[in-house]
GROMACS .gro file of C-alpha atoms in nm:
model
  286
    1MET     CA    1  10.207   9.212   6.230
    2LYS     CA    2  10.399   9.385   6.509
    3LEU     CA    3  10.395   9.731   6.655
    4ASN     CA    4  10.636   9.972   6.494
    5LYS     CA    5  10.743  10.322   6.587
    6ASP     CA    6  10.579  10.468   6.274
    7MET     CA    7  10.234  10.371   6.401
    8ASN     CA    8  10.009  10.636   6.552
    9ILE     CA    9   9.855  10.504   6.875
   10LEU     CA   10   9.543  10.663   7.020
   11ILE     CA   11   9.428  10.589   7.374
   12VAL     CA   12   9.063  10.662   7.449
   13GLY     CA   13   9.018  10.712   7.823
   14LEU     CA   14   9.301  10.836   8.043
   15GLY     CA   15   9.232  10.673   8.376
   16LEU     CA   16   9.458  10.438   8.569
   17LEU     CA   17   9.500  10.183   8.289
   18GLY     CA   18   9.484  10.427   7.998
   19GLY     CA   19   9.747  10.644   8.164
   20SER     CA   20   9.969  10.346   8.241
   21TYR     CA   21   9.946  10.228   7.878
   22ALA     CA   22  10.028  10.579   7.758
   23LYS     CA   23  10.335  10.614   7.978
   24ALA     CA   24  10.467  10.266   7.896
   25LEU     CA   25  10.433  10.314   7.521
   26THR     CA   26  10.565  10.671   7.515
   27ASP     CA   27  10.868  10.566   7.717
   28LYS     CA   28  10.943  10.309   7.446
   29GLY     CA   29  10.932  10.573   7.174
   30TYR     CA   30  10.583  10.525   7.029
   31ASN     CA   31  10.368  10.812   6.905
   32VAL     CA   32  10.084  10.826   7.158
   33THR     CA   33   9.790  11.065   7.164
   34ALA     CA   34   9.469  11.051   7.367
   35VAL     CA   35   9.104  11.138   7.380
   36THR     CA   36   8.941  11.165   7.721
   37LYS     CA   37   8.655  11.361   7.872
   38LEU     CA   38   8.850  11.572   8.124
   39GLN     CA   39   9.090  11.845   8.017
   40HIS     CA   40   9.293  11.818   8.336
   41SER     CA   41   9.370  11.455   8.248
   42ILE     CA   42   9.505  11.568   7.911
   43ASP     CA   43   9.708  11.841   8.078
   44TYR     CA   44   9.851  11.596   8.333
   45ALA     CA   45   9.946  11.347   8.063
   46VAL     CA   46  10.119  11.610   7.847
   47GLU     CA   47  10.302  11.767   8.143
   48ASN     CA   48  10.429  11.427   8.255
   49SER     CA   49  10.541  11.318   7.905
   50MET     CA   50  10.280  11.042   7.878
   51ILE     CA   51  10.136  11.158   7.545
   52ILE     CA   52  10.234  11.388   7.261
   53SER     CA   53   9.897  11.561   7.260
   54GLY     CA   54   9.533  11.501   7.346
   55SER     CA   55   9.181  11.628   7.316
   56THR     CA   56   8.844  11.616   7.486
   57GLU     CA   57   8.681  11.632   7.144
   58VAL     CA   58   8.597  11.326   6.936
   59ASN     CA   59   8.625  11.407   6.567
   60ALA     CA   60   8.802  11.308   6.246
   61GLU     CA   61   9.108  11.514   6.328
   62THR     CA   62   9.171  11.354   6.669
   63VAL     CA   63   9.067  10.999   6.577
   64GLY     CA   64   9.132  10.966   6.206
   65ASN     CA   65   9.514  10.945   6.217
   66ALA     CA   66   9.531  10.646   6.452
   67ASP     CA   67   9.658  10.310   6.328
   68LEU     CA   68   9.592  10.147   6.665
   69ILE     CA   69   9.320  10.261   6.905
   70ILE     CA   70   9.322  10.136   7.264
   71PHE     CA   71   8.995  10.178   7.453
   72ALA     CA   72   9.031  10.217   7.830
   73LEU     CA   73   8.663  10.275   7.897
   74TYR     CA   74   8.384  10.111   8.095
   75PRO     CA   75   8.217   9.842   7.881
   76THR     CA   76   7.889  10.021   7.808
   77VAL     CA   77   8.068  10.351   7.742
   78PHE     CA   78   8.301  10.167   7.505
   79ILE     CA   79   8.012  10.016   7.308
   80ASN     CA   80   7.836  10.352   7.282
   81TRP     CA   81   8.158  10.527   7.177
   82VAL     CA   82   8.218  10.288   6.888
   83GLU     CA   83   7.857  10.306   6.777
   84CYS     CA   84   7.864  10.685   6.763
   85ASN     CA   85   8.219  10.752   6.645
   86GLN     CA   86   8.346  10.468   6.426
   87LYS     CA   87   8.279  10.691   6.126
   88TYR     CA   88   8.596  10.884   6.222
   89ILE     CA   89   8.822  10.575   6.233
   90LYS     CA   90   9.040  10.532   5.928
   91SER     CA   91   9.028  10.226   5.708
   92GLY     CA   92   9.271   9.954   5.819
   93ALA     CA   93   9.290  10.063   6.181
   94VAL     CA   94   9.300   9.803   6.459
   95LEU     CA   95   9.104   9.848   6.782
   96THR     CA   96   9.171   9.684   7.117
   97ASP     CA   97   9.052   9.733   7.475
   98VAL     CA   98   9.108   9.673   7.846
   99THR     CA   99   8.754   9.574   7.949
  100GLY     CA  100   8.712   9.314   8.222
  101VAL     CA  101   8.419   9.126   8.063
  102LYS     CA  102   8.403   8.997   7.707
  103GLY     CA  103   8.081   8.809   7.628
  104SER     CA  104   7.867   9.121   7.658
  105VAL     CA  105   8.117   9.339   7.471
  106VAL     CA  106   8.321   9.160   7.204
  107TYR     CA  107   8.042   9.024   6.987
  108LYS     CA  108   7.851   9.354   6.998
  109ILE     CA  109   8.154   9.555   6.893
  110GLN     CA  110   8.254   9.315   6.617
  111SER     CA  111   7.900   9.298   6.478
  112MET     CA  112   7.863   9.675   6.455
  113LEU     CA  113   8.208   9.758   6.316
  114ARG     CA  114   8.268   9.852   5.956
  115ASP     CA  115   8.430   9.578   5.749
  116ASP     CA  116   8.749   9.778   5.698
  117ILE     CA  117   8.846   9.803   6.066
  118GLU     CA  118   8.915   9.523   6.316
  119PHE     CA  119   8.863   9.481   6.691
  120ILE     CA  120   9.082   9.235   6.881
  121SER     CA  121   8.998   9.222   7.250
  122ALA     CA  122   9.242   9.200   7.539
  123HIS     CA  123   9.234   9.208   7.918
  124PRO     CA  124   9.530   9.339   8.119
  125MET     CA  125   9.507   9.166   8.457
  126ALA     CA  126   9.659   9.461   8.635
  127GLY     CA  127   9.539   9.748   8.849
  128LYS     CA  128   9.535   9.917   9.186
  129GLU     CA  129   9.277   9.988   9.452
  130VAL     CA  130   9.295  10.354   9.345
  131SER     CA  131   9.192  10.514   9.017
  132GLY     CA  132   9.272  10.813   8.797
  133ILE     CA  133   9.559  10.913   8.574
  134SER     CA  134   9.762  11.052   8.864
  135ASN     CA  135   9.787  10.696   8.999
  136SER     CA  136   9.892  10.541   8.667
  137ASP     CA  137  10.220  10.352   8.661
  138PRO     CA  138  10.357  10.105   8.401
  139LYS     CA  139  10.516   9.906   8.684
  140ILE     CA  140  10.175   9.748   8.753
  141PHE     CA  141  10.229   9.539   8.437
  142THR     CA  142  10.562   9.377   8.530
  143GLN     CA  143  10.416   9.092   8.741
  144ALA     CA  144  10.077   9.082   8.568
  145ASN     CA  145   9.909   8.863   8.306
  146TYR     CA  146   9.776   8.992   7.974
  147ILE     CA  147   9.499   8.793   7.807
  148VAL     CA  148   9.423   8.820   7.436
  149VAL     CA  149   9.064   8.719   7.354
  150PRO     CA  150   9.028   8.643   6.981
  151THR     CA  151   8.722   8.525   6.790
  152GLU     CA  152   8.678   8.368   6.447
  153LYS     CA  153   8.644   8.721   6.307
  154ASN     CA  154   9.002   8.814   6.398
  155THR     CA  155   9.292   8.791   6.156
  156THR     CA  156   9.625   8.634   6.246
  157GLU     CA  157   9.789   8.973   6.196
  158ALA     CA  158   9.564   9.152   6.447
  159ILE     CA  159   9.610   8.878   6.708
  160GLU     CA  160   9.987   8.902   6.668
  161LEU     CA  161   9.971   9.281   6.698
  162CYS     CA  162   9.768   9.257   7.018
  163GLU     CA  163  10.005   9.002   7.171
  164ASN     CA  164  10.299   9.220   7.075
  165LEU     CA  165  10.129   9.514   7.249
  166GLY     CA  166  10.116   9.313   7.571
  167GLU     CA  167  10.486   9.232   7.538
  168GLU     CA  168  10.580   9.594   7.467
  169LEU     CA  169  10.380   9.710   7.769
  170GLY     CA  170  10.595   9.483   7.984
  171PHE     CA  171  10.348   9.220   8.099
  172TYR     CA  172  10.495   8.914   8.268
  173ARG     CA  173  10.286   8.664   8.070
  174VAL     CA  174  10.080   8.697   7.750
  175THR     CA  175   9.816   8.427   7.690
  176ARG     CA  176   9.503   8.361   7.484
  177LEU     CA  177   9.149   8.262   7.589
  178ASN     CA  178   8.824   8.247   7.396
  179VAL     CA  179   8.541   8.476   7.505
  180GLU     CA  180   8.346   8.223   7.708
  181LYS     CA  181   8.649   8.076   7.887
  182HIS     CA  182   8.772   8.428   7.965
  183ASP     CA  183   8.448   8.523   8.137
  184GLU     CA  184   8.442   8.197   8.333
  185MET     CA  185   8.801   8.248   8.454
  186ILE     CA  186   8.748   8.614   8.537
  187ALA     CA  187   8.431   8.537   8.731
  188PHE     CA  188   8.635   8.315   8.962
  189LEU     CA  189   8.978   8.479   8.972
  190SER     CA  190   8.873   8.843   8.987
  191GLN     CA  191   8.503   8.909   9.036
  192LEU     CA  192   8.442   8.644   9.302
  193THR     CA  193   8.742   8.764   9.501
  194HIS     CA  194   8.603   9.118   9.497
  195CYS     CA  195   8.263   8.985   9.605
  196ILE     CA  196   8.426   8.805   9.899
  197ALA     CA  197   8.625   9.112  10.004
  198VAL     CA  198   8.319   9.339   9.986
  199SER     CA  199   8.102   9.089  10.175
  200LEU     CA  200   8.365   9.050  10.444
  201MET     CA  201   8.393   9.425  10.498
  202CYS     CA  202   8.014   9.453  10.515
  203SER     CA  203   7.992   9.172  10.774
  204LYS     CA  204   8.115   9.365  11.078
  205ASP     CA  205   8.104   9.735  11.157
  206ASP     CA  206   8.345   9.805  11.440
  207GLU     CA  207   8.587  10.096  11.418
  208ALA     CA  208   8.813   9.931  11.676
  209LEU     CA  209   8.899   9.649  11.435
  210VAL     CA  210   9.168   9.861  11.275
  211ASP     CA  211   9.358   9.865  11.606
  212TYR     CA  212   9.388   9.487  11.621
  213THR     CA  213   9.402   9.360  11.264
  214GLY     CA  214   9.691   9.162  11.119
  215ASP     CA  215   9.834   9.105  10.774
  216SER     CA  216   9.588   8.829  10.682
  217PHE     CA  217   9.289   9.059  10.710
  218ARG     CA  218   9.466   9.347  10.535
  219ASP     CA  219   9.577   9.121  10.247
  220LEU     CA  220   9.235   8.962  10.207
  221THR     CA  221   9.047   9.294  10.203
  222ARG     CA  222   9.288   9.513  10.004
  223ILE     CA  223   9.054   9.505   9.704
  224ALA     CA  224   8.749   9.591   9.916
  225LYS     CA  225   8.835   9.959   9.865
  226ILE     CA  226   8.652   9.944   9.536
  227ASN     CA  227   8.533  10.153   9.242
  228ASP     CA  228   8.160  10.084   9.285
  229GLU     CA  229   8.062  10.234   8.948
  230MET     CA  230   8.295  10.012   8.748
  231TRP     CA  231   8.271   9.688   8.945
  232SER     CA  232   7.892   9.687   8.976
  233GLU     CA  233   7.877   9.715   8.596
  234LEU     CA  234   8.125   9.430   8.555
  235PHE     CA  235   7.933   9.207   8.798
  236LEU     CA  236   7.606   9.256   8.614
  237LEU     CA  237   7.754   9.218   8.265
  238ASN     CA  238   7.904   8.883   8.370
  239LYS     CA  239   7.607   8.783   8.585
  240GLU     CA  240   7.564   8.414   8.498
  241PRO     CA  241   7.930   8.302   8.528
  242LEU     CA  242   7.969   8.508   8.847
  243ILE     CA  243   7.660   8.362   9.016
  244LYS     CA  244   7.785   8.013   8.931
  245GLU     CA  245   8.118   8.085   9.102
  246ILE     CA  246   7.948   8.245   9.405
  247GLU     CA  247   7.738   7.931   9.445
  248GLY     CA  248   8.049   7.714   9.427
  249PHE     CA  249   8.212   7.926   9.696
  250GLU     CA  250   7.900   7.912   9.913
  251GLU     CA  251   7.900   7.532   9.887
  252ASN     CA  252   8.258   7.504  10.013
  253LEU     CA  253   8.213   7.768  10.283
  254PHE     CA  254   7.905   7.577  10.404
  255LYS     CA  255   8.109   7.252  10.399
  256LEU     CA  256   8.376   7.414  10.616
  257LYS     CA  257   8.112   7.561  10.847
  258LYS     CA  258   7.949   7.220  10.885
  259ALA     CA  259   8.282   7.055  10.968
  260ILE     CA  260   8.357   7.317  11.234
  261LYS     CA  261   8.007   7.288  11.380
  262GLU     CA  262   8.037   6.908  11.401
  263ASN     CA  263   8.395   6.914  11.538
  264ASN     CA  264   8.504   6.723  11.227
  265ARG     CA  265   8.872   6.804  11.242
  266GLU     CA  266   8.968   6.560  10.969
  267GLU     CA  267   8.736   6.731  10.718
  268ILE     CA  268   8.876   7.070  10.818
  269ARG     CA  269   9.232   6.946  10.771
  270LYS     CA  270   9.140   6.781  10.440
  271MET     CA  271   9.010   7.112  10.301
  272MET     CA  272   9.317   7.293  10.430
  273ARG     CA  273   9.549   7.040  10.261
  274ILE     CA  274   9.365   7.084   9.931
  275SER     CA  275   9.387   7.461   9.973
  276THR     CA  276   9.760   7.449  10.043
  277ILE     CA  277   9.837   7.226   9.743
  278ARG     CA  278   9.639   7.445   9.504
  279ARG     CA  279   9.784   7.770   9.637
  280LYS     CA  280  10.140   7.640   9.588
  281ARG     CA  281  10.073   7.624   9.213
  282PHE     CA  282  10.058   8.002   9.211
  283ASP     CA  283  10.389   8.028   9.397
  284LYS     CA  284  10.556   7.805   9.135
  285ARG     CA  285  10.412   8.011   8.847
  286GLY     CA  286  10.489   8.345   9.012
   0.00000   0.00000   0.00000
């Protein structure tokens, strides 16, 4: 099954990602509406031709026409929304999401859903260090990865639809991972990197640093300007995989510290050579 222009697409949550989805799909000629909690977000989206119409009310009229519903909500808000409002979703509709953790979300949603609607999870690996619909931009997808996260409960048709959505949004690469592998990969590639950036910024309080910094520090700490409400929730919902990755990082940081302390230049160079080889893989893929 693929997206077609006769489908009605509803986006729930018009923040950075929800707004970027809306703009990308509307620009391609899809019928996009939205439900979000703030009226000014609806007004902004309509005025900037991101959606046809929208509402702050959740009811049968605003939800019931959708063939595809995309949830751009925080994980716990998403779960609560489905629990309270799935009665309004029409039979045969497909649901997908943008949530950054899956183990604590996917199985709960799929277990509570009615039998006549289907949830296929996805994770757009895209974003900015700013939030809100006014910062939304489909261009954030062009060099980004899009991960589809199916389970045994998903049909081939829904998986194909979700993958096609990633393609239509303009993502550079569309891939699949199971729930557990997704959370393991995200713990390392995304959550650990945010932990490192936050820890680094919390390690030294000196206003004069800004006068002397170079590109390496700016690049490494770009993501330290962080949405604390969202990321603290993601860290705790993926607690076990994240702690495992933090411990692995601590082990290698301690190894490097020990080599420096003992003037073991060969060990330092060995770690740097490993680092260089592994980083070049990303340059080849990029």
